[in-house]
Coordinates of C-alpha atoms and ligand atoms in Angstrom, one line a residue:
M5 CA -20.4 -19.8 27.8
A6 CA -17.7 -17.2 27.9
L7 CA -17.5 -17.0 24.1
V8 CA -15.7 -13.7 23.6
S9 CA -13.5 -13.3 26.7
S10 CA -12.1 -16.8 26.9
T11 CA -11.8 -17.6 23.2
P12 CA -9.0 -15.8 21.4
N13 CA -9.9 -15.2 17.8
V14 CA -6.8 -16.3 16.1
T15 CA -8.3 -15.8 12.6
S16 CA -8.3 -12.2 13.6
S17 CA -4.9 -12.6 15.2
I18 CA -3.5 -13.8 12.0
N19 CA -5.3 -11.4 9.7
S20 CA -6.2 -8.3 11.6
G21 CA -4.2 -5.2 12.1
Q22 CA -5.8 -5.4 15.5
R23 CA -4.6 -8.9 16.3
G24 CA -3.9 -8.0 19.9
L25 CA -7.6 -7.7 20.6
D26 CA -7.8 -11.4 20.3
L27 CA -4.9 -12.5 22.3
K28 CA -6.4 -11.3 25.5
G29 CA -4.5 -12.0 28.7
S30 CA -1.4 -13.2 26.8
N31 CA 2.0 -11.5 27.2
T32 CA 2.5 -8.8 24.6
T33 CA 6.0 -9.8 23.6
T34 CA 5.0 -13.4 23.3
S35 CA 2.0 -12.5 21.3
L36 CA 4.0 -10.4 18.9
F37 CA 6.6 -13.1 18.3
S38 CA 4.2 -16.1 18.0
S39 CA 2.1 -14.1 15.6
V40 CA 5.1 -12.9 13.6
N41 CA 6.3 -16.5 13.4
M42 CA 2.8 -17.6 12.2
W43 CA 3.0 -14.9 9.6
K44 CA 6.4 -16.0 8.6
S45 CA 5.3 -19.5 8.0
R46 CA 2.3 -18.2 6.1
R47 CA 4.3 -16.0 3.9
N48 CA 6.7 -18.8 3.0
N49 CA 3.8 -21.0 2.1
N50 CA 2.5 -20.3 -1.4
N51 CA 0.0 -23.1 -1.4
T52 CA -3.4 -21.6 -1.0
K53 CA -5.0 -24.8 0.2
K54 CA -2.4 -25.1 2.9
K55 CA -3.0 -21.4 3.9
L56 CA -6.7 -22.0 4.1
S57 CA -6.3 -25.1 6.2
L58 CA -4.0 -23.1 8.5
V59 CA -6.6 -20.5 9.0
I60 CA -9.4 -22.9 9.6
R61 CA -7.2 -24.9 12.0
A62 CA -6.5 -21.7 13.9
V63 CA -10.2 -21.0 14.1
A64 CA -11.0 -24.6 15.3
E65 CA -8.2 -24.5 17.9
N66 CA -9.0 -21.1 19.2
Q67 CA -12.7 -21.0 19.1
G68 CA -12.8 -24.3 20.8
D69 CA -15.8 -23.6 23.0
I70 CA -18.0 -22.2 20.2
D71 CA -20.3 -24.8 19.0
F72 CA -20.8 -23.8 15.4
N73 CA -23.6 -26.4 15.1
D74 CA -25.6 -24.5 17.6
P75 CA -28.1 -22.5 15.5
N76 CA -27.9 -19.6 18.0
W77 CA -24.1 -19.4 18.2
I78 CA -24.0 -16.0 16.4
K79 CA -26.5 -14.6 18.8
H80 CA -24.5 -15.9 21.8
Y81 CA -21.4 -14.4 20.3
Q82 CA -23.1 -11.0 19.8
D83 CA -24.5 -11.1 23.3
E84 CA -21.0 -11.7 24.7
F85 CA -19.6 -8.9 22.6
E86 CA -22.3 -6.5 23.8
E87 CA -21.5 -7.4 27.3
R88 CA -17.8 -6.9 26.8
F89 CA -18.3 -3.5 25.2
N90 CA -20.8 -2.4 27.7
L91 CA -19.7 1.0 29.1
P92 CA -19.0 1.2 32.8
H93 CA -21.3 3.8 34.3
L94 CA -21.5 5.5 37.7
R95 CA -25.0 4.1 37.9
D96 CA -23.5 0.7 38.3
V97 CA -22.2 1.7 41.7
F98 CA -24.3 4.7 42.8
D99 CA -28.0 5.2 43.1
M100 CA -28.1 8.3 40.8
K101 CA -30.8 10.1 39.0
P102 CA -29.9 12.1 35.9
I103 CA -30.8 15.7 35.4
P104 CA -31.6 17.5 32.1
T105 CA -28.4 18.5 30.4
T106 CA -27.0 22.0 30.6
F107 CA -25.2 21.5 27.3
S108 CA -26.9 23.6 24.7
L109 CA -25.7 25.4 21.6
K110 CA -26.5 29.0 21.3
H111 CA -29.9 29.4 19.6
R112 CA -32.1 32.2 18.5
G113 CA -35.9 31.9 18.4
P114 CA -38.7 31.5 20.9
Q115 CA -39.0 27.8 20.8
L116 CA -35.4 27.1 21.8
V117 CA -35.5 28.3 25.4
D118 CA -32.6 26.8 27.4
G119 CA -33.6 23.7 29.3
A120 CA -36.6 23.0 27.2
N121 CA -36.4 19.4 26.2
T122 CA -38.6 19.4 23.2
P123 CA -37.7 17.2 20.2
E124 CA -36.9 20.5 18.4
V125 CA -34.3 21.4 21.0
Q126 CA -33.0 17.9 21.1
R127 CA -32.4 17.9 17.4
K128 CA -30.9 21.3 17.3
N129 CA -28.4 20.5 20.0
G130 CA -27.5 17.2 18.4
Y131 CA -28.1 14.9 21.4
V132 CA -27.1 11.3 21.0
N133 CA -29.4 8.6 22.3
E134 CA -27.8 6.4 24.9
D135 CA -28.9 3.4 22.8
D136 CA -27.3 4.6 19.6
R137 CA -24.6 2.2 18.3
T138 CA -22.0 2.1 15.5
L139 CA -20.7 -0.9 13.7
L140 CA -17.2 -1.9 14.6
K141 CA -16.5 -4.0 11.6
V142 CA -17.9 -3.2 8.2
I143 CA -16.5 -5.7 5.7
K144 CA -18.3 -8.9 4.9
Y145 CA -15.6 -11.4 4.1
S146 CA -16.6 -14.3 2.0
S147 CA -13.5 -16.3 2.6
P148 CA -10.8 -16.6 5.3
T149 CA -8.2 -16.1 2.6
S150 CA -9.6 -12.7 1.6
A151 CA -7.0 -10.0 2.4
G152 CA -7.4 -8.9 6.0
A153 CA -10.2 -11.3 6.7
E154 CA -11.4 -11.4 10.2
C155 CA -13.5 -14.5 10.5
V156 CA -14.9 -16.3 13.6
D157 CA -16.0 -19.5 11.8
P158 CA -14.7 -21.2 8.7
N159 CA -17.6 -19.8 6.7
C160 CA -16.8 -16.2 7.7
S161 CA -20.3 -15.7 8.9
W162 CA -21.4 -12.1 9.1
I163 CA -21.6 -11.1 12.8
E164 CA -22.6 -7.6 13.7
Q165 CA -20.5 -6.0 16.4
W166 CA -21.9 -2.8 17.8
V167 CA -20.2 -0.3 19.9
H168 CA -21.5 2.8 21.7
R169 CA -21.9 6.0 19.8
A170 CA -20.2 9.1 21.4
G171 CA -21.8 12.5 21.8
P172 CA -23.8 14.7 24.2
R173 CA -26.8 13.1 25.9
D174 CA -29.9 15.0 26.9
K175 CA -29.5 13.8 30.5
I176 CA -26.4 14.2 32.7
Y177 CA -25.1 12.9 36.0
F178 CA -23.2 15.8 37.4
Q179 CA -24.3 19.3 38.4
P180 CA -21.9 21.4 36.4
G181 CA -21.7 24.2 38.9
K182 CA -20.4 21.8 41.5
V183 CA -17.9 19.9 39.3
K184 CA -14.2 20.1 39.7
A185 CA -12.5 18.6 36.6
G186 CA -8.9 17.7 36.1
I187 CA -6.9 17.1 32.9
V188 CA -3.6 15.2 32.7
T189 CA -1.3 14.4 29.8
C190 CA 1.0 11.3 30.2
G191 CA 3.7 9.4 28.2
G192 CA 5.6 11.0 25.4
L193 CA 4.6 14.1 23.4
C194 CA 2.3 13.9 20.5
P195 CA 1.0 16.6 18.1
G196 CA -2.5 17.7 19.1
L197 CA -2.2 17.4 22.9
N198 CA -2.9 21.1 23.3
D199 CA -5.9 20.9 20.9
V200 CA -7.5 18.2 23.0
I201 CA -6.8 20.1 26.3
R202 CA -8.3 23.2 24.7
Q203 CA -11.5 21.5 23.6
I204 CA -12.0 19.7 26.9
V205 CA -11.8 23.1 28.7
V206 CA -14.1 24.9 26.3
T207 CA -16.7 22.1 26.3
L208 CA -16.6 21.9 30.1
E209 CA -17.3 25.6 30.3
L210 CA -20.2 25.3 27.9
Y211 CA -21.8 22.8 30.3
G212 CA -21.2 25.4 33.1
V213 CA -18.1 24.0 34.8
K214 CA -16.1 26.7 36.5
N215 CA -13.5 24.7 38.4
I216 CA -11.0 23.2 35.8
V217 CA -7.4 22.3 36.6
G218 CA -4.5 20.8 34.8
I219 CA -2.3 18.2 36.6
P220 CA 1.3 19.0 35.6
F221 CA 3.7 16.5 34.2
G222 CA 1.6 13.4 33.8
Y223 CA 0.8 11.1 36.7
R224 CA 3.8 12.6 38.5
G225 CA 1.6 15.7 39.1
F226 CA -0.6 13.6 41.4
F227 CA 2.1 12.5 43.8
D228 CA 4.9 15.1 43.6
N229 CA 3.9 17.7 46.1
A230 CA 6.3 20.2 44.7
L231 CA 4.0 20.4 41.6
Q232 CA 1.0 22.7 41.6
E233 CA -2.4 22.4 39.8
I234 CA -2.7 24.7 36.9
P235 CA -6.1 26.6 36.8
L236 CA -7.6 26.4 33.3
S237 CA -10.2 28.4 31.5
R238 CA -11.2 29.3 28.0
E239 CA -8.9 32.3 28.3
V240 CA -5.9 30.3 29.4
V241 CA -6.3 27.7 26.6
Q242 CA -7.4 30.0 23.9
N243 CA -4.3 29.9 21.7
I244 CA -2.4 26.8 23.1
N245 CA -3.2 24.8 19.9
L246 CA -0.9 27.1 17.9
A247 CA 2.1 25.4 19.5
G248 CA 3.2 21.8 19.8
G249 CA 3.9 20.0 23.1
S250 CA 1.6 20.0 26.1
L251 CA 0.7 23.0 28.1
L252 CA 0.6 20.7 31.1
G253 CA 3.8 18.9 30.5
V254 CA 4.2 15.1 30.2
S255 CA 6.2 12.4 32.0
R256 CA 6.8 8.7 32.1
G257 CA 6.8 6.4 35.1
G258 CA 6.1 6.6 38.8
G259 CA 3.3 6.6 41.3
S260 CA 1.1 3.9 42.8
T261 CA -2.6 3.9 41.8
S262 CA -3.4 4.2 45.5
D263 CA -1.4 7.4 45.8
I264 CA -2.9 8.8 42.7
V265 CA -6.4 8.1 43.9
D266 CA -5.6 9.6 47.3
S267 CA -4.6 12.7 45.4
I268 CA -7.8 12.7 43.3
Q269 CA -9.7 12.4 46.6
A270 CA -7.8 15.2 48.3
R271 CA -8.3 17.5 45.3
R272 CA -12.0 16.6 45.2
L273 CA -12.0 15.9 41.5
D274 CA -15.3 14.7 40.1
M275 CA -14.0 14.2 36.5
I276 CA -10.5 13.4 35.3
F277 CA -9.6 13.5 31.7
I278 CA -6.5 11.4 31.0
L279 CA -4.6 11.7 27.7
G280 CA -2.1 9.0 26.9
G281 CA -1.1 5.8 25.2
N282 CA -1.3 2.1 26.2
G283 CA 0.5 2.6 29.5
T284 CA -1.5 5.6 30.5
H285 CA -4.8 3.8 29.7
A286 CA -3.7 0.9 31.9
G287 CA -3.1 3.4 34.7
A288 CA -6.4 5.1 34.0
N289 CA -8.3 1.8 34.3
A290 CA -6.6 1.0 37.6
I291 CA -7.6 4.5 38.8
H292 CA -11.2 3.9 37.7
D293 CA -11.2 0.5 39.5
E294 CA -9.7 2.0 42.7
C295 CA -12.3 4.9 42.6
R296 CA -15.1 2.3 42.4
K297 CA -13.5 0.4 45.3
R298 CA -13.5 3.5 47.4
K299 CA -17.0 4.5 46.3
L300 CA -15.8 7.7 44.8
K301 CA -18.2 9.3 42.3
V302 CA -15.4 10.2 39.8
A303 CA -15.7 9.9 36.0
V304 CA -12.4 8.7 34.5
V305 CA -12.3 9.3 30.8
C306 CA -9.3 8.8 28.5
V307 CA -8.4 10.3 25.1
P308 CA -6.0 8.0 23.3
K309 CA -2.7 9.8 22.5
T310 CA -0.2 7.9 20.6
I311 CA 1.8 9.1 17.7
D312 CA 2.6 5.5 16.9
N313 CA -1.1 4.9 16.2
D314 CA -0.9 1.7 18.2
I315 CA -4.3 1.7 20.0
L316 CA -6.6 -1.2 19.1
L317 CA -9.9 -0.8 17.3
M318 CA -9.5 2.8 16.2
D319 CA -9.2 4.1 12.6
K320 CA -6.3 6.3 13.9
T321 CA -5.2 8.3 16.9
F322 CA -4.5 12.0 16.9
G323 CA -1.0 13.1 16.0
F324 CA -0.5 10.3 13.6
D325 CA -1.4 12.2 10.4
T326 CA 0.8 15.0 11.5
A327 CA 3.7 12.6 12.1
V328 CA 3.3 11.1 8.7
E329 CA 3.1 14.5 7.1
E330 CA 6.2 15.7 8.9
A331 CA 8.1 12.5 8.1
Q332 CA 7.7 13.5 4.4
R333 CA 10.2 16.3 5.0
A334 CA 12.8 13.9 6.3
I335 CA 12.2 11.4 3.5
N336 CA 12.3 14.1 0.9
S337 CA 15.6 15.4 2.2
A338 CA 17.0 11.8 2.3
Y339 CA 15.8 11.3 -1.3
I340 CA 17.4 14.5 -2.5
E341 CA 20.7 13.7 -0.7
A342 CA 20.7 10.2 -2.2
R343 CA 19.8 11.3 -5.7
S344 CA 22.5 14.0 -5.6
A345 CA 25.3 11.8 -4.4
Y346 CA 27.2 9.2 -6.4
H347 CA 25.7 5.9 -5.2
G348 CA 23.7 7.7 -2.6
V349 CA 21.7 5.9 0.1
G350 CA 19.2 8.0 2.2
L351 CA 18.3 6.3 5.5
V352 CA 15.4 7.7 7.6
K353 CA 14.5 6.3 11.1
L354 CA 10.9 7.0 12.2
M355 CA 9.1 6.4 15.5
G356 CA 7.3 3.2 16.1
R357 CA 8.3 1.2 19.1
S358 CA 6.3 -1.9 18.3
S359 CA 4.1 -0.8 15.4
G360 CA 5.3 0.4 12.0
F361 CA 2.3 2.5 11.0
I362 CA 4.3 5.8 10.7
A363 CA 7.0 4.2 8.6
M364 CA 4.4 2.3 6.4
H365 CA 2.2 5.4 5.8
A366 CA 5.2 7.8 5.4
S367 CA 6.6 5.3 2.8
L368 CA 3.3 5.1 1.0
S369 CA 2.7 8.8 0.9
S370 CA 6.2 9.8 -0.1
G371 CA 6.5 7.3 -3.0
Q372 CA 10.3 7.8 -2.6
I373 CA 11.0 4.8 -0.4
D374 CA 12.7 1.7 -1.9
I375 CA 12.8 -0.3 1.3
C376 CA 10.5 0.0 4.3
L377 CA 11.3 -1.9 7.4
I378 CA 8.8 -2.3 10.3
P379 CA 8.8 -4.2 13.6
E380 CA 6.0 -6.6 12.5
V381 CA 7.9 -7.9 9.5
P382 CA 11.2 -9.8 10.3
F383 CA 14.1 -9.3 7.9
S384 CA 17.7 -10.2 7.6
L385 CA 20.4 -7.7 6.5
D386 CA 22.9 -10.2 5.1
G387 CA 22.7 -13.1 2.7
P388 CA 21.3 -13.4 -0.8
Y389 CA 17.8 -12.4 0.3
G390 CA 19.0 -9.7 2.8
V391 CA 18.4 -6.0 2.7
L392 CA 22.0 -5.2 1.9
H393 CA 22.0 -7.4 -1.2
H394 CA 18.9 -5.7 -2.5
L395 CA 20.3 -2.3 -1.7
Q396 CA 23.4 -3.2 -3.8
H397 CA 21.1 -4.2 -6.6
L398 CA 19.3 -0.8 -6.4
I399 CA 22.5 1.1 -6.3
Q400 CA 23.9 -0.8 -9.3
T401 CA 20.7 -0.5 -11.3
K402 CA 19.3 3.0 -10.5
G403 CA 22.2 4.7 -8.8
S404 CA 20.6 5.6 -5.4
A405 CA 18.1 4.3 -2.9
V406 CA 16.1 5.5 0.1
V407 CA 15.4 3.3 3.1
C408 CA 12.8 4.0 5.8
V409 CA 13.1 2.1 9.1
A410 CA 10.8 2.1 12.1
E411 CA 12.7 2.4 15.4
G412 CA 11.3 -1.0 16.7
A413 CA 12.2 -2.9 13.5
G414 CA 14.9 -5.6 13.4
Q415 CA 15.5 -5.6 17.2
D416 CA 16.5 -9.2 16.9
L417 CA 19.6 -8.1 15.0
L418 CA 20.8 -5.9 17.9
Q419 CA 22.2 -6.7 21.3
K420 CA 19.7 -6.3 24.1
S421 CA 20.6 -4.0 26.9
G422 CA 17.8 -5.2 29.1
A423 CA 17.2 -1.6 30.1
T424 CA 13.7 -0.1 30.6
D425 CA 12.5 3.4 30.8
A426 CA 10.7 4.9 33.8
S427 CA 7.4 3.4 32.6
G428 CA 8.9 0.0 32.1
N429 CA 9.1 0.2 28.3
V430 CA 12.1 -1.7 26.9
V431 CA 14.8 0.7 25.8
L432 CA 15.4 -0.2 22.1
G433 CA 18.7 -0.6 20.3
D434 CA 19.3 1.9 17.6
I435 CA 18.4 0.1 14.4
G436 CA 19.1 3.2 12.3
V437 CA 22.7 3.5 13.4
H438 CA 23.1 -0.2 13.0
I439 CA 21.8 -0.3 9.5
Q440 CA 23.9 2.7 8.5
Q441 CA 27.1 0.9 9.8
Q442 CA 26.1 -2.4 8.1
I443 CA 25.5 -0.6 4.8
K444 CA 29.0 1.0 4.9
K445 CA 30.6 -2.3 5.9
H446 CA 28.8 -4.3 3.2
F447 CA 29.7 -1.9 0.3
K448 CA 33.3 -1.7 1.5
G449 CA 33.4 -5.5 1.4
V450 CA 32.1 -5.7 -2.2
D451 CA 34.2 -2.8 -3.2
V452 CA 31.4 -0.6 -4.4
P453 CA 31.5 3.0 -3.3
V454 CA 28.4 4.3 -1.4
D455 CA 27.5 7.5 0.3
V456 CA 25.1 7.0 3.2
K457 CA 23.1 9.9 4.7
Y458 CA 21.3 9.1 7.9
I459 CA 18.4 11.2 9.2
D460 CA 16.7 10.7 12.5
P461 CA 13.8 13.3 12.7
T462 CA 12.1 11.6 15.7
Y463 CA 11.7 14.5 18.1
M464 CA 11.2 17.1 15.4
I465 CA 8.2 15.2 14.3
R466 CA 6.8 14.7 17.8
A467 CA 7.1 18.3 18.8
C468 CA 5.0 19.7 15.9
R469 CA 1.7 21.3 16.3
A470 CA -1.2 19.3 14.9
N471 CA -2.0 19.6 11.2
A472 CA -5.6 20.4 10.0
S473 CA -7.0 16.9 10.0
D474 CA -5.5 16.0 13.4
A475 CA -6.8 19.3 14.8
I476 CA -10.3 18.3 13.8
L477 CA -9.8 14.8 15.3
C478 CA -8.6 16.4 18.5
T479 CA -11.5 18.7 18.6
V480 CA -14.1 15.9 18.3
L481 CA -12.3 13.6 20.7
G482 CA -11.9 16.3 23.3
Q483 CA -15.5 17.4 23.1
N484 CA -16.7 13.8 23.3
A485 CA -14.6 13.0 26.3
V486 CA -16.5 15.7 28.2
H487 CA -19.9 14.5 26.9
G488 CA -18.9 11.0 28.1
A489 CA -18.0 12.2 31.6
F490 CA -21.3 14.1 31.9
A491 CA -23.2 11.1 30.6
G492 CA -21.9 9.3 33.7
Y493 CA -19.5 6.9 32.1
S494 CA -16.1 6.1 33.8
G495 CA -13.3 3.8 32.7
I496 CA -13.9 4.6 29.1
T497 CA -12.0 6.1 26.2
V498 CA -13.0 7.9 23.0
G499 CA -12.1 6.9 19.5
I500 CA -13.0 6.9 15.8
C501 CA -14.2 3.6 14.3
N502 CA -15.1 3.5 10.7
T503 CA -15.3 7.3 10.6
H504 CA -17.8 7.4 13.5
Y505 CA -16.9 8.5 17.0
V506 CA -17.4 6.0 19.8
Y507 CA -16.9 5.2 23.5
L508 CA -15.1 2.0 24.4
P509 CA -14.3 0.4 27.7
I510 CA -10.6 0.9 28.4
P511 CA -9.5 -2.7 28.7
E512 CA -10.8 -3.5 25.2
V513 CA -8.3 -1.1 23.6
I514 CA -5.1 -2.0 25.5
T515 CA -4.8 -5.8 25.6
T516 CA -1.8 -5.3 23.4
P517 CA -0.5 -2.5 21.1
R518 CA -2.1 -2.4 17.7
F519 CA 0.2 -3.8 15.0
V520 CA 0.5 -3.5 11.2
D521 CA -0.9 -6.7 9.8
P522 CA 1.7 -8.0 7.2
N523 CA -1.3 -9.6 5.5
S524 CA -3.3 -6.4 5.2
R525 CA -4.0 -4.6 2.0
M526 CA -2.2 -1.6 3.3
W527 CA 1.1 -3.4 3.8
H528 CA 0.7 -5.1 0.4
R529 CA 0.2 -1.6 -1.1
C530 CA 3.3 -0.5 0.6
L531 CA 5.2 -3.4 -0.9
T532 CA 3.7 -2.6 -4.3
S533 CA 4.9 1.0 -3.9
T534 CA 8.4 0.2 -2.8
G535 CA 8.9 -2.8 -5.0
Q536 CA 10.9 -4.5 -2.2
P537 CA 11.0 -8.3 -1.9
D538 CA 10.8 -10.4 1.2
F539 CA 14.1 -10.1 3.1
L540 CA 14.3 -13.6 4.5
Ligands
ATP28 N1 0.4 -1.2 33.4 C1 0.3 0.1 34.0 N2 -0.4 0.3 35.1 C2 -0.5 1.5 35.6 N3 0.2 2.6 35.1 C3 1.0 2.4 34.1 C4 1.1 1.1 33.4 N4 1.9 1.3 32.4 C5 2.3 2.6 32.4 N5 1.7 3.2 33.4 C6 1.9 4.7 33.7 O1 1.4 5.4 32.6 C7 2.2 6.5 32.3 C8 2.5 6.5 30.8 O2 3.0 5.3 30.4 P1 4.1 5.2 29.2 O3 5.3 6.0 29.5 O4 4.2 3.8 28.8 O5 3.4 6.0 28.0 P2 2.1 5.7 27.1 O6 0.9 6.1 27.8 O7 2.1 4.2 26.7 O8 2.3 6.6 25.9 P3 3.4 6.6 24.7 O9 2.6 6.2 23.5 O10 4.0 7.9 24.7 O11 4.4 5.5 25.1 C9 3.4 6.4 33.1 O12 3.3 7.4 34.2 C10 3.4 5.0 33.7 O13 3.9 4.9 35.0
F6P29 O1 12.1 9.3 24.2 P1 10.8 9.1 24.8 O2 10.1 10.3 25.3 O3 10.8 8.0 25.8 O4 9.8 8.6 23.6 C1 10.1 7.7 22.6 C2 8.9 6.8 22.4 O5 7.8 7.5 22.2 C3 7.0 6.9 21.2 O6 6.8 7.7 20.1 C4 5.6 6.6 21.7 O7 5.1 7.8 22.2 C5 7.7 5.6 20.8 O8 7.6 5.3 19.4 C6 9.1 6.0 21.2 O9 9.9 4.8 21.4
MG30 MG1 3.6 3.2 25.8

């Protein structure tokens, strides 16, 4: 029985910040709205019994083909999970024999001669066994009503879900001296891109790779003949992490998979490291499939890049911490402006196309936000429960207020242009400008003076260099990407799950964007911190 792939886990979809995982195959927008509606109805329902029955009904409806009376159902579930998270490997297609790794840290001492594969050498070099696994979920929920509960059955049975541990293996599937490796950065900018590029190059060189190139301006670099490959070496990348942006440039849109793979073939690339978000990963998976179809021995390995932190299953993606930290500056300025004005309102718009992680975390960390609005939580501006009424209350009671809004929030309040960007992403209406206008209009209507200061720090945040914690994350992800390619995997991405670094098959992390779960502890903490009510 196809337990995992054909049975969406709606308990997770209600409760998890990773609900998209469980709505496989469904349209992203539809999933977002149906889940938001489900949440809406949950939030308006204060009766615990009703809540519980809703959850259990969701389980029953959506785990329809799991027979919970089967004493082995957990085992079946785990087997399906293992199969789903199995990593595609070049061995699946090619008859390949591994060779001892050339990755070795510099050692002193007679017993640590390069190439010697003694347990001592293995331990000193920190090789990871191919069978090592890390747990994807670490909380044992005792009830489906526990905050953030992700349960498969009504009893919330404990089900171990293991994913593959990342790191260098003692055997590799490429001869480093013959490898040509390419690196490409796609989508929008994100702090840390240069750190990842740098670590990929440095690690490749440590294996002994001499032919490393950058593909300029995202996928465009593969099919725009006017663009030249950029030769990369430790020397070239030595200091690139000191600046934001991407040494290679980025772009959205363009290019058929077939053209890109033609280009990979013509360039004779053996490994391609692809840095990008959801769209980029979808492209990378298509490239991996096409390479398999053409019987090309190419390792396609992604490093998730999204400032919005909207990739499934991961603790966080690089650049996110920096974005949150940088957002503090905008929030603090808005706060000072608001405090210093008579009836001041500071309004800050932060990135977050469909996920409000930056806005939520920035609100939490600043402690200066009175109202935080994110795409996952619907709100109304007008009426007795609307944002404007609450804002008026704040102005009249404490004299000033600060609002933080994610760019994708409240899109239902704006006219849709129907426009899309080069990658097919919907062009959003400007919710920041809209709220600013509505605040002015509302206060004029009730004849209360207000002084609104609107700050949109979007591109200032995105162009920053990575902060210390992101720089470390980038370092580990970049190194692990190279280890993954040499280990022979393709069609994979690297990530951090429960503080451990893992490899995941690409399709598992991009079924939808990752969303803030309005029922999660984190969102509840944000509400506790702002003191804001529901706005519906
Ligand atoms: N479904 C898809 N299949 C193949 N390629 C895709 C797909 N979606 C997007 N791409 C390509 O991936 C690249 C990046 O996509 P996109 O602009 O959506 O950025 P992203 O990777 O999602 O990152 P960001 O977080 O900045 O939005 C573009 O060149 C785009 O053409
Ligand atoms: O203006 P650009 O380059 O299209 O990027 C804007 C988008 O980038 C993102 O930060 C994702 O990278 C979104 O939040 C935002 O909508
Ligand atoms: Mg995208």
